[in-house]
mmCIF file of N, CA, C and O in Angstrom:
data_model
loop_
_atom_site.group_PDB
_atom_site.id
_atom_site.type_symbol
_atom_site.label_atom_id
_atom_site.label_comp_id
_atom_site.label_asym_id
_atom_site.label_seq_id
_atom_site.Cartn_x
_atom_site.Cartn_y
_atom_site.Cartn_z
ATOM 1 N N MET A 753 0.373 -1.179 -0.115
ATOM 2 C CA MET A 753 -0.017 -0.104 0.114
ATOM 3 C C MET A 753 0.842 1.302 0.412
ATOM 4 O O MET A 753 2.007 1.664 0.922
ATOM 5 N N ALA A 754 0.443 2.080 -0.974
ATOM 6 C CA ALA A 754 1.410 3.354 -1.176
ATOM 7 C C ALA A 754 0.906 4.241 0.317
ATOM 8 O O ALA A 754 0.333 4.283 0.816
ATOM 9 N N LYS A 755 2.078 5.383 0.886
ATOM 10 C CA LYS A 755 2.336 5.912 1.230
ATOM 11 C C LYS A 755 0.732 7.381 1.245
ATOM 12 O O LYS A 755 0.654 7.698 0.284
ATOM 13 N N GLN A 756 0.086 7.421 2.615
ATOM 14 C CA GLN A 756 -0.668 8.760 2.256
ATOM 15 C C GLN A 756 -0.166 9.894 1.919
ATOM 16 O O GLN A 756 0.857 9.804 2.898
ATOM 17 N N THR A 757 -0.531 10.780 1.345
ATOM 18 C CA THR A 757 0.033 12.347 1.869
ATOM 19 C C THR A 757 -1.158 13.205 2.277
ATOM 20 O O THR A 757 -2.174 13.061 2.361
ATOM 21 N N TRP A 758 -0.256 13.602 2.832
ATOM 22 C CA TRP A 758 -0.936 14.687 3.955
ATOM 23 C C TRP A 758 -0.951 15.797 3.493
ATOM 24 O O TRP A 758 -0.298 16.628 3.258
ATOM 25 N N SER A 759 -2.661 16.523 2.817
ATOM 26 C CA SER A 759 -2.363 18.295 2.573
ATOM 27 C C SER A 759 -3.087 19.006 4.125
ATOM 28 O O SER A 759 -3.259 17.949 4.908
ATOM 29 N N LYS A 760 -2.919 20.053 4.150
ATOM 30 C CA LYS A 760 -3.866 20.825 4.742
ATOM 31 C C LYS A 760 -4.695 20.516 5.363
ATOM 32 O O LYS A 760 -5.018 20.228 6.588
ATOM 33 N N ALA A 761 -6.054 20.061 4.147
ATOM 34 C CA ALA A 761 -6.882 19.603 5.114
ATOM 35 C C ALA A 761 -7.029 18.417 5.420
ATOM 36 O O ALA A 761 -8.275 18.441 6.555
ATOM 37 N N ARG A 762 -6.406 17.401 5.132
ATOM 38 C CA ARG A 762 -6.373 16.079 5.645
ATOM 39 C C ARG A 762 -6.047 16.157 7.435
ATOM 40 O O ARG A 762 -6.185 15.783 8.240
ATOM 41 N N ILE A 763 -4.761 17.213 7.234
ATOM 42 C CA ILE A 763 -4.278 17.554 8.857
ATOM 43 C C ILE A 763 -5.546 17.888 9.438
ATOM 44 O O ILE A 763 -5.551 17.639 10.848
ATOM 45 N N LYS A 764 -5.887 18.807 8.966
ATOM 46 C CA LYS A 764 -6.857 19.700 9.809
ATOM 47 C C LYS A 764 -7.951 18.957 10.659
ATOM 48 O O LYS A 764 -8.357 18.986 11.396
ATOM 49 N N CYS A 765 -8.325 17.755 9.183
ATOM 50 C CA CYS A 765 -9.362 16.782 9.399
ATOM 51 C C CYS A 765 -9.226 15.745 10.144
ATOM 52 O O CYS A 765 -9.685 15.691 11.182
ATOM 53 N N ALA A 766 -7.882 15.343 10.438
ATOM 54 C CA ALA A 766 -7.435 14.306 11.490
ATOM 55 C C ALA A 766 -7.013 14.723 12.849
ATOM 56 O O ALA A 766 -7.934 13.655 14.041
ATOM 57 N N LEU A 767 -6.780 16.118 12.968
ATOM 58 C CA LEU A 767 -7.093 16.822 14.128
ATOM 59 C C LEU A 767 -8.436 16.997 14.999
ATOM 60 O O LEU A 767 -9.044 16.798 15.775
ATOM 61 N N GLU A 768 -9.541 17.260 13.720
ATOM 62 C CA GLU A 768 -10.818 17.720 14.444
ATOM 63 C C GLU A 768 -11.416 16.175 15.050
ATOM 64 O O GLU A 768 -12.619 15.799 15.591
ATOM 65 N N GLU A 769 -11.230 15.001 13.633
ATOM 66 C CA GLU A 769 -11.726 14.048 14.222
ATOM 67 C C GLU A 769 -11.220 13.621 15.328
ATOM 68 O O GLU A 769 -11.859 12.795 16.168
ATOM 69 N N ARG A 770 -9.896 13.845 16.115
ATOM 70 C CA ARG A 770 -9.912 13.786 17.299
ATOM 71 C C ARG A 770 -9.995 14.608 18.626
ATOM 72 O O ARG A 770 -9.909 14.811 19.563
ATOM 73 N N GLY A 771 -11.214 15.484 18.129
ATOM 74 C CA GLY A 771 -11.618 16.398 18.823
ATOM 75 C C GLY A 771 -10.619 17.681 19.531
ATOM 76 O O GLY A 771 -10.475 18.340 20.186
ATOM 77 N N MET A 772 -9.743 18.135 18.449
ATOM 78 C CA MET A 772 -8.698 18.926 18.668
ATOM 79 C C MET A 772 -8.927 19.911 17.289
ATOM 80 O O MET A 772 -9.000 19.803 16.348
ATOM 81 N N THR A 773 -8.180 21.088 17.810
ATOM 82 C CA THR A 773 -7.931 22.323 16.544
ATOM 83 C C THR A 773 -6.534 22.775 16.691
ATOM 84 O O THR A 773 -5.937 22.521 17.947
ATOM 85 N N LEU A 774 -5.822 23.520 15.959
ATOM 86 C CA LEU A 774 -4.542 24.263 16.313
ATOM 87 C C LEU A 774 -4.804 25.006 17.101
ATOM 88 O O LEU A 774 -3.607 24.968 17.965
ATOM 89 N N THR A 775 -5.538 25.989 17.292
ATOM 90 C CA THR A 775 -5.238 27.221 18.356
ATOM 91 C C THR A 775 -5.191 26.011 20.081
ATOM 92 O O THR A 775 -4.583 26.235 20.867
ATOM 93 N N GLY A 776 -6.449 25.258 20.175
ATOM 94 C CA GLY A 776 -6.590 23.967 21.113
ATOM 95 C C GLY A 776 -5.356 23.348 21.283
ATOM 96 O O GLY A 776 -4.725 23.150 22.798
ATOM 97 N N LEU A 777 -4.743 23.209 20.072
ATOM 98 C CA LEU A 777 -3.252 22.355 20.304
ATOM 99 C C LEU A 777 -2.117 22.696 20.823
ATOM 100 O O LEU A 777 -1.266 22.629 21.810
ATOM 101 N N ALA A 778 -2.271 24.740 20.535
ATOM 102 C CA ALA A 778 -1.362 25.263 20.846
ATOM 103 C C ALA A 778 -0.899 25.781 22.324
ATOM 104 O O ALA A 778 -0.418 25.855 22.850
ATOM 105 N N GLU A 779 -2.123 25.646 22.618
ATOM 106 C CA GLU A 779 -2.740 26.229 23.926
ATOM 107 C C GLU A 779 -2.235 24.754 24.735
ATOM 108 O O GLU A 779 -1.355 25.341 25.835
ATOM 109 N N LEU A 780 -2.623 24.094 24.318
ATOM 110 C CA LEU A 780 -2.282 22.321 25.002
ATOM 111 C C LEU A 780 -0.816 22.337 25.480
ATOM 112 O O LEU A 780 -0.012 21.533 25.797
ATOM 113 N N LYS A 781 0.165 22.495 24.290
ATOM 114 C CA LYS A 781 1.977 22.459 24.057
ATOM 115 C C LYS A 781 2.328 23.570 24.625
ATOM 116 O O LYS A 781 3.900 23.782 24.565
ATOM 117 N N GLY A 782 1.683 24.972 24.621
ATOM 118 C CA GLY A 782 2.167 26.237 25.148
ATOM 119 C C GLY A 782 3.097 27.080 24.720
ATOM 120 O O GLY A 782 3.686 27.571 24.427
ATOM 121 N N ILE A 783 2.384 27.004 22.977
ATOM 122 C CA ILE A 783 3.167 27.428 21.822
ATOM 123 C C ILE A 783 1.905 28.740 21.535
ATOM 124 O O ILE A 783 0.823 28.293 21.382
ATOM 125 N N ASP A 784 2.527 29.674 21.230
ATOM 126 C CA ASP A 784 1.690 31.016 20.540
ATOM 127 C C ASP A 784 1.026 30.282 19.198
ATOM 128 O O ASP A 784 1.807 29.866 18.295
ATOM 129 N N PRO A 785 -0.210 30.319 19.819
ATOM 130 C CA PRO A 785 -1.339 29.982 18.464
ATOM 131 C C PRO A 785 -0.933 30.031 16.699
ATOM 132 O O PRO A 785 -1.063 29.624 15.927
ATOM 133 N N ARG A 786 -0.528 31.235 17.001
ATOM 134 C CA ARG A 786 -0.085 31.925 15.696
ATOM 135 C C ARG A 786 0.905 31.037 14.910
ATOM 136 O O ARG A 786 1.432 31.200 13.311
ATOM 137 N N ASN A 787 1.818 30.729 15.309
ATOM 138 C CA ASN A 787 2.862 30.024 15.310
ATOM 139 C C ASN A 787 2.391 28.452 14.468
ATOM 140 O O ASN A 787 2.564 28.050 13.136
ATOM 141 N N PHE A 788 1.029 28.317 14.967
ATOM 142 C CA PHE A 788 0.545 26.863 14.432
ATOM 143 C C PHE A 788 -0.398 27.286 13.037
ATOM 144 O O PHE A 788 -0.505 26.416 11.985
ATOM 145 N N ARG A 789 -1.055 28.919 13.107
ATOM 146 C CA ARG A 789 -1.420 29.034 11.875
ATOM 147 C C ARG A 789 -0.879 29.141 10.882
ATOM 148 O O ARG A 789 -1.136 28.904 9.324
ATOM 149 N N ALA A 790 0.607 29.958 11.227
ATOM 150 C CA ALA A 790 1.904 29.969 10.068
ATOM 151 C C ALA A 790 2.106 28.655 9.850
ATOM 152 O O ALA A 790 3.112 28.647 8.512
ATOM 153 N N VAL A 791 2.274 27.558 10.126
ATOM 154 C CA VAL A 791 2.630 25.956 9.927
ATOM 155 C C VAL A 791 2.571 26.012 8.474
ATOM 156 O O VAL A 791 3.193 25.452 7.744
ATOM 157 N N TRP A 792 1.678 26.220 8.104
ATOM 158 C CA TRP A 792 1.121 26.546 6.508
ATOM 159 C C TRP A 792 2.129 26.797 5.264
ATOM 160 O O TRP A 792 1.881 26.215 4.232
ATOM 161 N N SER A 793 1.908 28.378 5.639
ATOM 162 C CA SER A 793 3.093 28.758 4.737
ATOM 163 C C SER A 793 4.804 28.634 4.646
ATOM 164 O O SER A 793 5.170 29.193 3.630
ATOM 165 N N ARG A 794 4.736 28.633 6.180
ATOM 166 C CA ARG A 794 6.293 28.778 6.559
ATOM 167 C C ARG A 794 6.672 27.686 7.365
ATOM 168 O O ARG A 794 5.532 26.926 8.048
ATOM 169 N N LYS A 795 8.460 27.528 7.471
ATOM 170 C CA LYS A 795 8.529 26.589 8.367
ATOM 171 C C LYS A 795 8.724 27.126 9.826
ATOM 172 O O LYS A 795 8.930 28.122 10.273
ATOM 173 N N VAL A 796 7.587 26.120 10.684
ATOM 174 C CA VAL A 796 7.614 26.270 12.267
ATOM 175 C C VAL A 796 7.721 24.786 12.789
ATOM 176 O O VAL A 796 6.920 24.315 13.035
ATOM 177 N N ARG A 797 9.093 25.067 13.076
ATOM 178 C CA ARG A 797 8.972 23.369 13.862
ATOM 179 C C ARG A 797 8.469 22.954 14.734
ATOM 180 O O ARG A 797 7.987 21.976 15.248
ATOM 181 N N SER A 798 8.363 23.978 16.336
ATOM 182 C CA SER A 798 7.611 23.692 17.056
ATOM 183 C C SER A 798 6.427 23.315 16.825
ATOM 184 O O SER A 798 6.056 22.023 17.349
ATOM 185 N N ALA A 799 5.991 23.755 16.124
ATOM 186 C CA ALA A 799 4.288 23.443 15.254
ATOM 187 C C ALA A 799 4.098 22.197 14.634
ATOM 188 O O ALA A 799 3.199 21.668 15.033
ATOM 189 N N GLU A 800 5.020 22.118 13.961
ATOM 190 C CA GLU A 800 5.104 21.042 13.139
ATOM 191 C C GLU A 800 5.495 19.595 13.976
ATOM 192 O O GLU A 800 4.810 18.622 13.855
ATOM 193 N N GLN A 801 6.190 19.782 14.812
ATOM 194 C CA GLN A 801 6.756 18.275 15.368
ATOM 195 C C GLN A 801 5.341 18.416 16.886
ATOM 196 O O GLN A 801 4.872 17.064 16.814
ATOM 197 N N ALA A 802 4.594 19.467 17.267
ATOM 198 C CA ALA A 802 3.290 19.317 18.174
ATOM 199 C C ALA A 802 2.518 18.463 17.408
ATOM 200 O O ALA A 802 1.869 17.609 17.899
ATOM 201 N N ILE A 803 1.782 19.117 16.099
ATOM 202 C CA ILE A 803 1.598 18.151 15.478
ATOM 203 C C ILE A 803 1.091 16.628 14.943
ATOM 204 O O ILE A 803 0.644 15.828 15.275
ATOM 205 N N ALA A 804 2.756 16.323 14.415
ATOM 206 C CA ALA A 804 2.809 15.405 13.996
ATOM 207 C C ALA A 804 3.280 14.419 15.598
ATOM 208 O O ALA A 804 2.053 12.943 15.691
ATOM 209 N N GLU A 805 3.272 14.752 16.538
ATOM 210 C CA GLU A 805 3.439 13.690 18.085
ATOM 211 C C GLU A 805 2.004 13.696 18.550
ATOM 212 O O GLU A 805 1.282 12.495 18.363
ATOM 213 N N TYR A 806 0.508 14.528 17.557
ATOM 214 C CA TYR A 806 -0.403 14.295 18.984
ATOM 215 C C TYR A 806 -1.164 13.399 17.601
ATOM 216 O O TYR A 806 -1.796 12.667 18.195
ATOM 217 N N LEU A 807 -0.915 13.575 16.335
ATOM 218 C CA LEU A 807 -1.437 12.691 15.381
ATOM 219 C C LEU A 807 -0.625 11.024 15.244
ATOM 220 O O LEU A 807 -1.236 10.578 14.806
ATOM 221 N N GLY A 808 0.413 11.667 15.774
ATOM 222 C CA GLY A 808 1.332 10.043 15.604
ATOM 223 C C GLY A 808 1.825 9.412 14.522
ATOM 224 O O GLY A 808 1.884 8.572 14.120
ATOM 225 N N VAL A 809 2.273 10.538 13.501
ATOM 226 C CA VAL A 809 2.487 10.249 12.422
ATOM 227 C C VAL A 809 4.414 11.232 12.811
ATOM 228 O O VAL A 809 4.089 12.366 12.747
ATOM 229 N N PRO A 810 5.035 10.869 11.714
ATOM 230 C CA PRO A 810 6.526 11.871 11.650
ATOM 231 C C PRO A 810 6.523 12.927 11.226
ATOM 232 O O PRO A 810 5.018 12.802 10.215
ATOM 233 N N ALA A 811 6.994 14.067 11.596
ATOM 234 C CA ALA A 811 6.797 15.284 10.928
ATOM 235 C C ALA A 811 7.309 15.181 8.822
ATOM 236 O O ALA A 811 6.526 16.004 8.665
ATOM 237 N N ALA A 812 7.778 14.275 9.333
ATOM 238 C CA ALA A 812 8.573 14.401 7.685
ATOM 239 C C ALA A 812 7.366 13.811 6.653
ATOM 240 O O ALA A 812 7.700 13.963 5.776
ATOM 241 N N GLU A 813 6.715 13.320 7.120
ATOM 242 C CA GLU A 813 5.592 12.529 6.767
ATOM 243 C C GLU A 813 4.557 13.428 6.564
ATOM 244 O O GLU A 813 4.047 13.419 5.336
ATOM 245 N N LEU A 814 4.482 14.359 7.130
ATOM 246 C CA LEU A 814 3.259 14.877 7.325
ATOM 247 C C LEU A 814 3.370 16.610 6.461
ATOM 248 O O LEU A 814 3.131 17.070 5.663
ATOM 249 N N PHE A 815 5.151 17.147 6.591
ATOM 250 C CA PHE A 815 5.894 18.090 5.935
ATOM 251 C C PHE A 815 7.075 17.627 5.042
ATOM 252 O O PHE A 815 8.028 17.801 5.196
ATOM 253 N N PRO A 816 6.409 16.880 4.155
ATOM 254 C CA PRO A 816 7.727 16.184 3.502
ATOM 255 C C PRO A 816 8.410 17.120 2.400
ATOM 256 O O PRO A 816 9.638 16.766 2.659
ATOM 257 N N ASP A 817 7.570 18.334 2.015
ATOM 258 C CA ASP A 817 9.118 19.184 1.540
ATOM 259 C C ASP A 817 9.871 19.626 2.570
ATOM 260 O O ASP A 817 10.841 20.613 1.819
ATOM 261 N N ARG A 818 9.556 19.843 3.500
ATOM 262 C CA ARG A 818 10.542 20.749 4.415
ATOM 263 C C ARG A 818 11.375 19.693 5.730
ATOM 264 O O ARG A 818 12.585 20.396 6.430
ATOM 265 N N TYR A 819 11.124 18.515 5.015
ATOM 266 C CA TYR A 819 12.445 17.296 6.034
ATOM 267 C C TYR A 819 13.166 16.747 4.387
ATOM 268 O O TYR A 819 12.257 15.976 3.104
ATOM 269 N N PRO A 820 14.359 16.175 4.945
ATOM 270 C CA PRO A 820 15.169 16.780 5.886
ATOM 271 C C PRO A 820 15.400 17.505 5.850
ATOM 272 O O PRO A 820 15.319 18.507 5.288
ATOM 273 N N ILE A 821 16.019 17.781 7.123
ATOM 274 C CA ILE A 821 16.808 19.887 7.423
ATOM 275 C C ILE A 821 17.659 19.413 7.118
ATOM 276 O O ILE A 821 18.605 18.319 6.862
ATOM 277 N N ARG A 822 18.099 20.672 5.758
ATOM 278 C CA ARG A 822 19.094 20.772 5.249
ATOM 279 C C ARG A 822 19.967 22.589 5.914
ATOM 280 O O ARG A 822 19.054 23.421 6.301
ATOM 281 N N ARG A 823 20.706 22.299 6.011
ATOM 282 C CA ARG A 823 21.790 23.277 6.387
ATOM 283 C C ARG A 823 21.285 24.402 5.436
ATOM 284 O O ARG A 823 21.083 25.971 6.088
ATOM 285 N N SER A 824 21.265 24.610 4.651
ATOM 286 C CA SER A 824 21.184 25.880 2.845
ATOM 287 C C SER A 824 20.098 25.916 2.605
ATOM 288 O O SER A 824 19.554 25.051 2.270
ATOM 289 N N SER A 825 19.238 27.131 2.674
ATOM 290 C CA SER A 825 18.050 26.722 2.231
ATOM 291 C C SER A 825 17.931 27.674 0.626
ATOM 292 O O SER A 825 17.332 27.627 0.083
ATOM 293 N N ILE A 826 19.405 27.867 0.613
ATOM 294 C CA ILE A 826 19.575 28.687 -0.992
ATOM 295 C C ILE A 826 20.218 27.035 -2.216
ATOM 296 O O ILE A 826 19.612 27.527 -2.967
ATOM 297 N N LEU A 827 21.084 26.423 -1.405
ATOM 298 C CA LEU A 827 21.592 25.586 -2.345
ATOM 299 C C LEU A 827 20.294 24.340 -2.354
ATOM 300 O O LEU A 827 19.601 23.788 -1.400
ATOM 301 N N SER A 828 20.440 23.677 -3.576
ATOM 302 C CA SER A 828 19.330 22.615 -3.889
ATOM 303 C C SER A 828 20.691 21.411 -3.302
ATOM 304 O O SER A 828 21.386 21.536 -3.052
ATOM 305 N N LYS A 829 19.630 20.461 -2.896
ATOM 306 C CA LYS A 829 20.069 19.214 -2.429
ATOM 307 C C LYS A 829 21.102 18.782 -3.061
ATOM 308 O O LYS A 829 22.488 18.535 -2.991
ATOM 309 N N GLU A 830 21.603 18.668 -4.624
ATOM 310 C CA GLU A 830 22.177 18.575 -5.408
ATOM 311 C C GLU A 830 23.626 19.304 -5.505
ATOM 312 O O GLU A 830 24.741 18.950 -5.267
ATOM 313 N N ASN A 831 23.140 20.395 -4.924
ATOM 314 C CA ASN A 831 24.642 21.158 -4.840
ATOM 315 C C ASN A 831 25.184 21.257 -3.702
ATOM 316 O O ASN A 831 26.198 21.420 -3.752
ATOM 317 N N GLU A 832 24.407 21.040 -2.456
ATOM 318 C CA GLU A 832 24.931 20.754 -1.179
ATOM 319 C C GLU A 832 25.610 19.569 -1.281
ATOM 320 O O GLU A 832 26.827 19.380 -0.851
ATOM 321 N N ASP A 833 25.289 18.812 -2.350
ATOM 322 C CA ASP A 833 26.224 17.357 -2.014
ATOM 323 C C ASP A 833 27.174 17.693 -3.343
ATOM 324 O O ASP A 833 28.125 17.310 -2.420
ATOM 325 N N LEU A 834 27.619 18.392 -3.931
ATOM 326 C CA LEU A 834 28.388 18.609 -5.189
ATOM 327 C C LEU A 834 29.683 19.243 -4.303
ATOM 328 O O LEU A 834 30.973 18.688 -4.047
ATOM 329 N N ILE A 835 29.165 20.632 -3.635
ATOM 330 C CA ILE A 835 29.796 21.251 -2.344
ATOM 331 C C ILE A 835 30.554 20.360 -1.586
ATOM 332 O O ILE A 835 31.577 20.103 -1.054
ATOM 333 N N ALA A 836 30.012 19.410 -1.033
ATOM 334 C CA ALA A 836 30.305 18.579 -0.043
ATOM 335 C C ALA A 836 31.301 17.296 -0.697
ATOM 336 O O ALA A 836 32.340 17.319 0.227
ATOM 337 N N SER A 837 30.977 16.902 -1.619
ATOM 338 C CA SER A 837 32.266 16.166 -2.280
ATOM 339 C C SER A 837 33.662 16.661 -2.463
ATOM 340 O O SER A 837 34.499 16.382 -2.241
ATOM 341 N N GLN A 838 33.050 17.940 -3.018
ATOM 342 C CA GLN A 838 34.311 19.216 -3.410
ATOM 343 C C GLN A 838 35.782 19.199 -2.255
ATOM 344 O O GLN A 838 36.667 18.834 -2.156
ATOM 345 N N LYS A 839 34.365 19.392 -1.040
ATOM 346 C CA LYS A 839 35.640 19.510 0.661
ATOM 347 C C LYS A 839 36.271 18.600 0.628
ATOM 348 O O LYS A 839 37.099 18.645 1.011
ATOM 349 N N ALA A 840 35.440 17.439 0.816
ATOM 350 C CA ALA A 840 35.857 16.082 1.204
ATOM 351 C C ALA A 840 37.288 15.680 -0.125
ATOM 352 O O ALA A 840 38.496 15.236 0.686
ATOM 353 N N ALA A 841 37.716 16.450 -1.066
ATOM 354 C CA ALA A 841 38.195 15.513 -2.017
ATOM 355 C C ALA A 841 39.580 16.816 -1.672
ATOM 356 O O ALA A 841 40.837 16.066 -1.786
ATOM 357 N N ARG A 842 39.198 17.907 -1.151
ATOM 358 C CA ARG A 842 40.393 18.463 -0.625
ATOM 359 C C ARG A 842 41.341 18.441 0.565
ATOM 360 O O ARG A 842 42.233 19.088 0.831
ATOM 361 N N ASP A 843 40.347 18.030 1.832
ATOM 362 C CA ASP A 843 40.927 18.052 2.650
ATOM 363 C C ASP A 843 42.571 17.166 2.698
ATOM 364 O O ASP A 843 43.107 17.856 3.955
ATOM 365 N N PRO A 844 42.218 16.595 2.068
ATOM 366 C CA PRO A 844 43.803 15.226 2.032
ATOM 367 C C PRO A 844 44.875 16.480 1.425
ATOM 368 O O PRO A 844 46.389 15.628 2.378
ATOM 369 N N ASP A 845 44.195 16.876 0.477
ATOM 370 C CA ASP A 845 45.562 18.099 0.558
ATOM 371 C C ASP A 845 46.356 18.985 1.161
ATOM 372 O O ASP A 845 47.261 19.270 1.429
ATOM 373 N N ARG A 846 45.097 19.395 2.209
ATOM 374 C CA ARG A 846 45.699 20.617 3.133
ATOM 375 C C ARG A 846 46.411 19.675 4.418
ATOM 376 O O ARG A 846 47.263 20.213 4.605
ATOM 377 N N ARG A 847 46.182 18.695 4.589
ATOM 378 C CA ARG A 847 46.684 17.866 5.836
ATOM 379 C C ARG A 847 48.161 17.597 4.546
ATOM 380 O O ARG A 847 49.356 17.771 5.881
ATOM 381 N N ALA A 848 48.462 17.436 3.707
ATOM 382 C CA ALA A 848 49.735 17.490 3.531
ATOM 383 C C ALA A 848 50.698 18.029 2.979
ATOM 384 O O ALA A 848 51.405 18.414 3.205
ATOM 385 N N ALA A 849 49.915 19.366 3.024
ATOM 386 C CA ALA A 849 50.582 20.406 3.012
ATOM 387 C C ALA A 849 51.052 21.162 4.441
ATOM 388 O O ALA A 849 51.648 22.041 3.993
ATOM 389 N N ALA A 850 50.780 20.702 5.327
ATOM 390 C CA ALA A 850 50.842 21.556 6.623
ATOM 391 C C ALA A 850 52.060 20.848 7.046
ATOM 392 O O ALA A 850 52.848 20.014 6.842
#
């Protein structure tokens, strides 16, 4: 069976089926409710994790475009890999010259 995708509507529906709202979950977790409302448009790790814990689903499954967490939001994954491989190739040269 294929993994189900989680849309905004599906996440909200799953919360509502359990008798919870984003505002209620924010209050339960002691997080500003504005952070929960912003989770749809930007990365809010605390809200993402709270929703994931409450639903019992990994945050990476709920918000797949935001995970895994990358150090740079400018570089694409391919460019990060390329730079890392180039740095790894240069490191032995520096040690030999020292």
